[in-house]
PDB file of C-alpha atoms in Angstrom:
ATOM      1  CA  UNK A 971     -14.045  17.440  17.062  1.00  0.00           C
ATOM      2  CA  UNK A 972     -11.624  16.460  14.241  1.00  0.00           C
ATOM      3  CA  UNK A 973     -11.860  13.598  12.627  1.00  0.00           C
ATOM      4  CA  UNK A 974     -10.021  10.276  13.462  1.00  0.00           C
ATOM      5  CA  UNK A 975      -8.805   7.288  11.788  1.00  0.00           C
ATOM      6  CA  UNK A 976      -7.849   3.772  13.263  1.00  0.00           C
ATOM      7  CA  UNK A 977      -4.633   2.289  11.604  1.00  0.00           C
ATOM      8  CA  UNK A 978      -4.283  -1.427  12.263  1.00  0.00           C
ATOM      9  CA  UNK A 979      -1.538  -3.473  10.231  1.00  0.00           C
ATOM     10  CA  UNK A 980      -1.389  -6.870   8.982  1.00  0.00           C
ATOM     11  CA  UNK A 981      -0.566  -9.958  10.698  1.00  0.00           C
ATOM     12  CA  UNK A 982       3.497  -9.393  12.369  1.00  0.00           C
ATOM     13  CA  UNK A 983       3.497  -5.992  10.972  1.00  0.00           C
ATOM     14  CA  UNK A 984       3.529  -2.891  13.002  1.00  0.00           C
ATOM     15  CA  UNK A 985       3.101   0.763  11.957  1.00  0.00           C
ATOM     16  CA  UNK A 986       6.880   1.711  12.707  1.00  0.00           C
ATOM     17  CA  UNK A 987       7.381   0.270   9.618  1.00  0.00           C
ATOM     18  CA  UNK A 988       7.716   2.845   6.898  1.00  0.00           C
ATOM     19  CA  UNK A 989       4.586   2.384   4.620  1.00  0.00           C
ATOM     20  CA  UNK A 990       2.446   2.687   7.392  1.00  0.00           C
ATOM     21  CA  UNK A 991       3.929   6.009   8.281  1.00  0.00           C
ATOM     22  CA  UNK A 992       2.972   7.275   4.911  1.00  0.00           C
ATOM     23  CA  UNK A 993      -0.754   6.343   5.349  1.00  0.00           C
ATOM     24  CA  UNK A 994      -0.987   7.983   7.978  1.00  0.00           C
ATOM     25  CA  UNK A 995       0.589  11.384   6.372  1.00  0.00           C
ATOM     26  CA  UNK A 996      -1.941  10.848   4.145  1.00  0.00           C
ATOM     27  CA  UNK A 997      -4.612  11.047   6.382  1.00  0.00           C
ATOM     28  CA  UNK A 998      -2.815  13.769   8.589  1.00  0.00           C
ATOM     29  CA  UNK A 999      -2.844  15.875   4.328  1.00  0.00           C
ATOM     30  CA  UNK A1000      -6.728  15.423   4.545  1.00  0.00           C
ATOM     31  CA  UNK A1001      -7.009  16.940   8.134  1.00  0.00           C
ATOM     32  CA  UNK A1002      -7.852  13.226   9.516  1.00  0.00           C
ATOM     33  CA  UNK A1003      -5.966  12.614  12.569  1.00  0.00           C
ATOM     34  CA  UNK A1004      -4.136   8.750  12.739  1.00  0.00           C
ATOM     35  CA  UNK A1005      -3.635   7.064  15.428  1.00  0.00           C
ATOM     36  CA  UNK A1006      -1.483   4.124  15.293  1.00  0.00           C
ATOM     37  CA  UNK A1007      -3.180   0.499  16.538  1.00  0.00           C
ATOM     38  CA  UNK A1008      -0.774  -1.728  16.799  1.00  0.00           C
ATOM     39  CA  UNK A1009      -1.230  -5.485  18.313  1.00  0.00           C
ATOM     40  CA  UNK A1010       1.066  -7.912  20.168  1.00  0.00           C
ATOM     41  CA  UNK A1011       0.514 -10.560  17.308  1.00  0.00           C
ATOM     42  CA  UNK A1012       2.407 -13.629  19.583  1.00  0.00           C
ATOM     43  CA  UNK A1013       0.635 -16.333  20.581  1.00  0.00           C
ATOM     44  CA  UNK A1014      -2.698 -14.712  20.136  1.00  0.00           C
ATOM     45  CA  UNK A1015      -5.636 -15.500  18.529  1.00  0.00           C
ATOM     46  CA  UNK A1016      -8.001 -13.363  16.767  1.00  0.00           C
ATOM     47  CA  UNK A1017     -10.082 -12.530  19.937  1.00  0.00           C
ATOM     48  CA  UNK A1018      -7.495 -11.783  21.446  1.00  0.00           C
ATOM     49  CA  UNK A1019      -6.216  -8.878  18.470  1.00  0.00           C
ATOM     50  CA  UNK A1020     -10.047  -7.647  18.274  1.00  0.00           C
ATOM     51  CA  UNK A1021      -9.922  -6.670  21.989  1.00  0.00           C
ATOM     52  CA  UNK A1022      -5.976  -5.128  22.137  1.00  0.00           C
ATOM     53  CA  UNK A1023      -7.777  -3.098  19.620  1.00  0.00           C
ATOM     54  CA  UNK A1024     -10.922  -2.523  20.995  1.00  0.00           C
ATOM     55  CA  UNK A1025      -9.122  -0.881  24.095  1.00  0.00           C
ATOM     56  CA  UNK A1026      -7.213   1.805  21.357  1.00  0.00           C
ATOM     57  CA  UNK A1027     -10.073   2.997  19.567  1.00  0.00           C
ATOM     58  CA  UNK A1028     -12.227   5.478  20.979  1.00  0.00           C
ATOM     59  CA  UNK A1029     -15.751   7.190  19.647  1.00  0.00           C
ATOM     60  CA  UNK A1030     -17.891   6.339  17.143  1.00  0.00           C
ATOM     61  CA  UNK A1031     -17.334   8.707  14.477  1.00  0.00           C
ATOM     62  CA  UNK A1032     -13.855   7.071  13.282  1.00  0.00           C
ATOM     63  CA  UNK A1033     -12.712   5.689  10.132  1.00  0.00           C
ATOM     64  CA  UNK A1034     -11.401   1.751  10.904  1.00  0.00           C
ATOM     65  CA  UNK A1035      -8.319   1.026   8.496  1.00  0.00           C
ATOM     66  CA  UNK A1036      -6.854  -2.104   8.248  1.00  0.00           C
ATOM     67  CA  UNK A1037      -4.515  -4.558   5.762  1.00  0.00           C
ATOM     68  CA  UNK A1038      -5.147  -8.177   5.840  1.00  0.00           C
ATOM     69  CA  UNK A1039      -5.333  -9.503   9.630  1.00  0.00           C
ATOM     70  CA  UNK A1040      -5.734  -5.611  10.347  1.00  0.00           C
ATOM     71  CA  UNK A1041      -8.542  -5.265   7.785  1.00  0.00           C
ATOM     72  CA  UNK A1042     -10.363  -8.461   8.971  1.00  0.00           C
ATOM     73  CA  UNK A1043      -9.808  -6.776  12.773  1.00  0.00           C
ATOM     74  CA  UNK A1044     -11.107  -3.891  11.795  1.00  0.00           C
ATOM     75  CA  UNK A1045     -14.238  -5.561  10.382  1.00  0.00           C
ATOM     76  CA  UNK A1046     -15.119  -6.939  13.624  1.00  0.00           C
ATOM     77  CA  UNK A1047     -14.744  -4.008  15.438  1.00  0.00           C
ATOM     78  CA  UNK A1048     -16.767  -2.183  13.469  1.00  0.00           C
ATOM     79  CA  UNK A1049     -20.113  -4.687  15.032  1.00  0.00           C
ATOM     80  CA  UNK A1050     -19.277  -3.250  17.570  1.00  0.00           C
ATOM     81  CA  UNK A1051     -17.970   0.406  17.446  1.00  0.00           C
ATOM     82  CA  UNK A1052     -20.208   1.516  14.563  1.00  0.00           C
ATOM     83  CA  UNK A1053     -17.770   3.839  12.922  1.00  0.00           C
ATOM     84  CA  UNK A1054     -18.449   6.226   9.968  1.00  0.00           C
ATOM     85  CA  UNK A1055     -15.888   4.511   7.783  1.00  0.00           C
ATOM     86  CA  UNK A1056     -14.248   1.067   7.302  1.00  0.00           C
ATOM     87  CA  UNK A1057     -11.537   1.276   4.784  1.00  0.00           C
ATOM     88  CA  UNK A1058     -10.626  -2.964   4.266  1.00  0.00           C
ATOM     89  CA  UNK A1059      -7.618  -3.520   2.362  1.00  0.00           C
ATOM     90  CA  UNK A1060      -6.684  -7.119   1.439  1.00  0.00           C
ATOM     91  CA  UNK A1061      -9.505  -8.096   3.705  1.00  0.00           C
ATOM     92  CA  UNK A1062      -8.201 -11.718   4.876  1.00  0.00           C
ATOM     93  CA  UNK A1063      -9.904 -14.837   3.449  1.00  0.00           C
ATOM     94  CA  UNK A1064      -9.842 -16.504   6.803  1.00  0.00           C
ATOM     95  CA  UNK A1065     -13.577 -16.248   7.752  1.00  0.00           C
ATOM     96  CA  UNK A1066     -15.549 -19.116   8.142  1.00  0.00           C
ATOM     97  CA  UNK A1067     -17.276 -19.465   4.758  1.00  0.00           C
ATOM     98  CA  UNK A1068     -13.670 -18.997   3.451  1.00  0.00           C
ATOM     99  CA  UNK A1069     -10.686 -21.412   5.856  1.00  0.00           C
ATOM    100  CA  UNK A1070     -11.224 -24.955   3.633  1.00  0.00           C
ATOM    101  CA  UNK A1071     -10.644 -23.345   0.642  1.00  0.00           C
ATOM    102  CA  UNK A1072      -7.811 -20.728   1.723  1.00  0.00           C
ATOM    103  CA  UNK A1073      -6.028 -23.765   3.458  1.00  0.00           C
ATOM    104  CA  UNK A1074      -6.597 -25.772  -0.085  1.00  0.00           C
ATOM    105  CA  UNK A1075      -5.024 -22.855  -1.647  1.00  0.00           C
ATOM    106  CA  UNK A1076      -2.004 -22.373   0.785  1.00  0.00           C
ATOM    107  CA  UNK A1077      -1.052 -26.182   0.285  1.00  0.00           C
ATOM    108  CA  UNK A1078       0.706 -25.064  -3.165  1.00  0.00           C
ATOM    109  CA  UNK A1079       2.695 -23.182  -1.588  1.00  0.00           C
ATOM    110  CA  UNK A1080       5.532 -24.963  -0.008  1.00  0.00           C
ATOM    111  CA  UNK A1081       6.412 -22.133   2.604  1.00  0.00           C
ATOM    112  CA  UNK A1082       3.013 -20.934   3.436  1.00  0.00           C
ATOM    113  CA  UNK A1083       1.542 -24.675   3.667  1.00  0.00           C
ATOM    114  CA  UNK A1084       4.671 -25.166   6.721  1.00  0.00           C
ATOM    115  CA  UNK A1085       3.667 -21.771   7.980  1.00  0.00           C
ATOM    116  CA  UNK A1086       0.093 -22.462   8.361  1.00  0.00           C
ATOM    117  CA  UNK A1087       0.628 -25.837   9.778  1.00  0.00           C
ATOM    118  CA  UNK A1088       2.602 -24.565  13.061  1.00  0.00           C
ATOM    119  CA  UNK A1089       1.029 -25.459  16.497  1.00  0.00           C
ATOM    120  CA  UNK A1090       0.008 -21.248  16.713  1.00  0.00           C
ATOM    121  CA  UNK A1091      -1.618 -21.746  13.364  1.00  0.00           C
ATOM    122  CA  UNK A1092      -3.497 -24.291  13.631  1.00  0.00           C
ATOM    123  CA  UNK A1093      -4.683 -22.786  16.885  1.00  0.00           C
ATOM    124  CA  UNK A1094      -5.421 -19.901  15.095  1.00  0.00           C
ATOM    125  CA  UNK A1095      -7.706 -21.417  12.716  1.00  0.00           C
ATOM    126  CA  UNK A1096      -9.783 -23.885  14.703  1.00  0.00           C
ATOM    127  CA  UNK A1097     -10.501 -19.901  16.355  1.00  0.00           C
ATOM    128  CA  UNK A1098     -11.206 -18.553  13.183  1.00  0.00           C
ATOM    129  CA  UNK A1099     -13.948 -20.560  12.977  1.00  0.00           C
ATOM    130  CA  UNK A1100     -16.225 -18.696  15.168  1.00  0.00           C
ATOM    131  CA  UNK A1101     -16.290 -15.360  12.606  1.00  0.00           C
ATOM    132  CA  UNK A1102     -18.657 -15.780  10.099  1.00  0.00           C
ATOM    133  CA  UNK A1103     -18.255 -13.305   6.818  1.00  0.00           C
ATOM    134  CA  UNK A1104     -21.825 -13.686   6.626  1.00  0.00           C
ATOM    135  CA  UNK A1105     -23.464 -13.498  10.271  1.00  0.00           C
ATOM    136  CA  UNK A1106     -21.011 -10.202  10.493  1.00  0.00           C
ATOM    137  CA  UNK A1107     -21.402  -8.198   6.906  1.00  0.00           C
ATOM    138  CA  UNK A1108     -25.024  -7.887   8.193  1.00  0.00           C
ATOM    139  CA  UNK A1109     -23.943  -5.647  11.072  1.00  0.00           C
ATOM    140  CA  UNK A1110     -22.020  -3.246   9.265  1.00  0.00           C
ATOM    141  CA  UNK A1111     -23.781   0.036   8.497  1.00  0.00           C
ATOM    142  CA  UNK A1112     -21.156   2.296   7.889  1.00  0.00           C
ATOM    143  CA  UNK A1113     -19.481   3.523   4.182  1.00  0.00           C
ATOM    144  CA  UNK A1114     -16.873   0.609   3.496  1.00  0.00           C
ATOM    145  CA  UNK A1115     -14.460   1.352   0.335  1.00  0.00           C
ATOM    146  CA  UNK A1116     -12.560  -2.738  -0.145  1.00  0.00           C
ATOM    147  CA  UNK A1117      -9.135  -2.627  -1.677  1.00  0.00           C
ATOM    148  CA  UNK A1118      -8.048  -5.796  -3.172  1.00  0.00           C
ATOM    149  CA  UNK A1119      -5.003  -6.570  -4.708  1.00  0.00           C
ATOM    150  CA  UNK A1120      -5.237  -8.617  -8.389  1.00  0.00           C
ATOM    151  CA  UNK A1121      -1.259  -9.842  -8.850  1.00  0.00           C
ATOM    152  CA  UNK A1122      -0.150 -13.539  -9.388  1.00  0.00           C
ATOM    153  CA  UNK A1123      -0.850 -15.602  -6.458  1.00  0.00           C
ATOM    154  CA  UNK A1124      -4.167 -13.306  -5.124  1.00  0.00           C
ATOM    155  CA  UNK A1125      -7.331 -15.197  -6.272  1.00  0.00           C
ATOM    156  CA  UNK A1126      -8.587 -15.732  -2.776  1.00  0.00           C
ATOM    157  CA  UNK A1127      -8.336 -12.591  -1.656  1.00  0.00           C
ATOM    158  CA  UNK A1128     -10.105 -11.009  -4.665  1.00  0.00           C
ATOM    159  CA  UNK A1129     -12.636 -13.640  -3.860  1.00  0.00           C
ATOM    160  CA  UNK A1130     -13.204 -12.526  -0.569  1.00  0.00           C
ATOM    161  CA  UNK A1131     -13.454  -9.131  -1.136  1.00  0.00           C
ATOM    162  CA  UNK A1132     -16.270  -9.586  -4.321  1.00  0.00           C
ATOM    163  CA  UNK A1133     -18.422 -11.470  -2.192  1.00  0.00           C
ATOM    164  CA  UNK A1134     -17.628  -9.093   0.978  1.00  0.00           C
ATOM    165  CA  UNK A1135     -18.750  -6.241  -1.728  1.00  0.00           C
ATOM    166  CA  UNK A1136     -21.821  -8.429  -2.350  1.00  0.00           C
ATOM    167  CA  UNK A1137     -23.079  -8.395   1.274  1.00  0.00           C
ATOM    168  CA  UNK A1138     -22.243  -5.287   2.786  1.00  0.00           C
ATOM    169  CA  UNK A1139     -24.506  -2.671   1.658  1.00  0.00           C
ATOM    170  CA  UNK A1140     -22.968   0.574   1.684  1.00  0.00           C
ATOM    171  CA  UNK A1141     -19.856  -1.059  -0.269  1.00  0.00           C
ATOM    172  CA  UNK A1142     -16.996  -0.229  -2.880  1.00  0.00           C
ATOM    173  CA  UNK A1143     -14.640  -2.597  -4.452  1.00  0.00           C
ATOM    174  CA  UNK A1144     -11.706  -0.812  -5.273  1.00  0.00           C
ATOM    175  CA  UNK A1145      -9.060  -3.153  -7.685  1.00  0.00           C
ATOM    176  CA  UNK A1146      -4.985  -2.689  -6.990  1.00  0.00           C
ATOM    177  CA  UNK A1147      -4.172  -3.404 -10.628  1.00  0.00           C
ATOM    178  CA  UNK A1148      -0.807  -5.626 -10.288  1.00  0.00           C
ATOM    179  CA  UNK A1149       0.065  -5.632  -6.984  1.00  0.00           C
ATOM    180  CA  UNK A1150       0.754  -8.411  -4.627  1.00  0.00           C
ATOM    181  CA  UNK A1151      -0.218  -9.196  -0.812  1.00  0.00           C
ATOM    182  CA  UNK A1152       2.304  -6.492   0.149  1.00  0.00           C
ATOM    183  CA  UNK A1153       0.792  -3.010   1.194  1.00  0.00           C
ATOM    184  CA  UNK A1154       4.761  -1.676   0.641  1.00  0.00           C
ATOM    185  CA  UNK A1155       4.542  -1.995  -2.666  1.00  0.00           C
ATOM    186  CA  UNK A1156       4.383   1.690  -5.124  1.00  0.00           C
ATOM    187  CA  UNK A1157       0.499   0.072  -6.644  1.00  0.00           C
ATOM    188  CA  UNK A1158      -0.775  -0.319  -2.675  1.00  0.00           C
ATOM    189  CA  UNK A1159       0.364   2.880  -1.707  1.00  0.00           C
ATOM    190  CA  UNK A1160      -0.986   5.078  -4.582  1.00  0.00           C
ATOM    191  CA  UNK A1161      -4.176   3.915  -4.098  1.00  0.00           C
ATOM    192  CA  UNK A1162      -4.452   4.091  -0.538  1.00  0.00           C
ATOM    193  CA  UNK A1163      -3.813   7.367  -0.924  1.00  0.00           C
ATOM    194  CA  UNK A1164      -6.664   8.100  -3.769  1.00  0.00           C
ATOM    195  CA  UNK A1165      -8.784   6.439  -1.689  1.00  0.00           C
ATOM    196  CA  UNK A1166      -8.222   9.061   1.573  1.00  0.00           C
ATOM    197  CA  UNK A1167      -8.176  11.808  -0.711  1.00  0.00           C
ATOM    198  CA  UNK A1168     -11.937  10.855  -0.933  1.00  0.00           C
ATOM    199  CA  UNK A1169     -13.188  10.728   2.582  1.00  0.00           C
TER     200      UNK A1169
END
């Protein structure tokens, strides 16, 4: 059976949009077949994104890819799919063990702090709640490579993914030298595609 791998985008993304096309040419170059995941992000929580994708994915012996939102989806799945490979990128700091601090962090930032502070936000995180980083790294089993960009502005997610390197066995911390929380960007991209060169 040939190989198949998962794509699931970050939050109000959607894989129409053009850098998500050219992951999945990448995996289509290494003879992995992609198949497109994408969510109805509105008004939803992240229970509610787990299981749009949880009725998408099919099999065991997948590769789960995700950015951000997608990558933290993807995470959870995997508990429950057991997939060969989870490839995290940007992994979202919005676990348990990491929503006071990522919160603290957003309030610098004038447009972020009103964007988190919307009804569906704050929804959204007393939700968030319920996933512990810690309760779940100790269900994955599979290969996981963790991308993580190291640009102005990314501290907590380079925090999240060192400690999600720390407690998931079978784990690879991959740095994105430069590049922002923006999986467009030429850095993302290039190393994406390293990375599925690999599998």
């Amino acid at each position: 059976m040939r190989k198949v791998a998962y794509i699931i985008p970050g939050f109000s993304e959607s894989n129409k949009q053009n850098a998500y096309k050219k992951i999945a040419g990448f995996f289509r170059k290494k003879g992995i077949r992609p198949v497109p995941v994408d969510i109805s992000w509105k008004k939803g929580v992240m229970t509610d994104y787990v299981s749009q994708a949880m009725k998408r994915i099919k099999g065991k012996d997948v590769c789960l890819f995700g950015f951000s939102f997608g990558a933290m989806i993807s995470l959870i799945a995997s508990t429950k799919i057991k997939p060969r490979t989870l490839i995290l990128c940007s992994l979202s700091p919005w676990f348990k063990e990491d929503i006071d601090a990522t919160k603290k962090f957003f309030e610098n930032d004038k447009k972020a702090k009103k964007f988190i502070n919307t009804p569906s936000w704050r929804k959204q995180i007393i939700e968030l709640y319920d996933y512990s980083f810690n309760e779940l790294a100790k269900k994955i089993k599979c290969k996981t490579i963790l991308l993580v960009e190291t640009g102005k502005g990314t501290s907590v997610s380079v925090k999240r993914a060192k400690d999600a390197k720390m407690k998931i066995k079978n784990s690879k911390l991959v740095l994105v030298r430069g590049a922002k929380h923006n999986i467009r960007q030429k850095q993302w991209l290039s190393k994406i595609k390293e990375v599925i060169s690999t599998l």
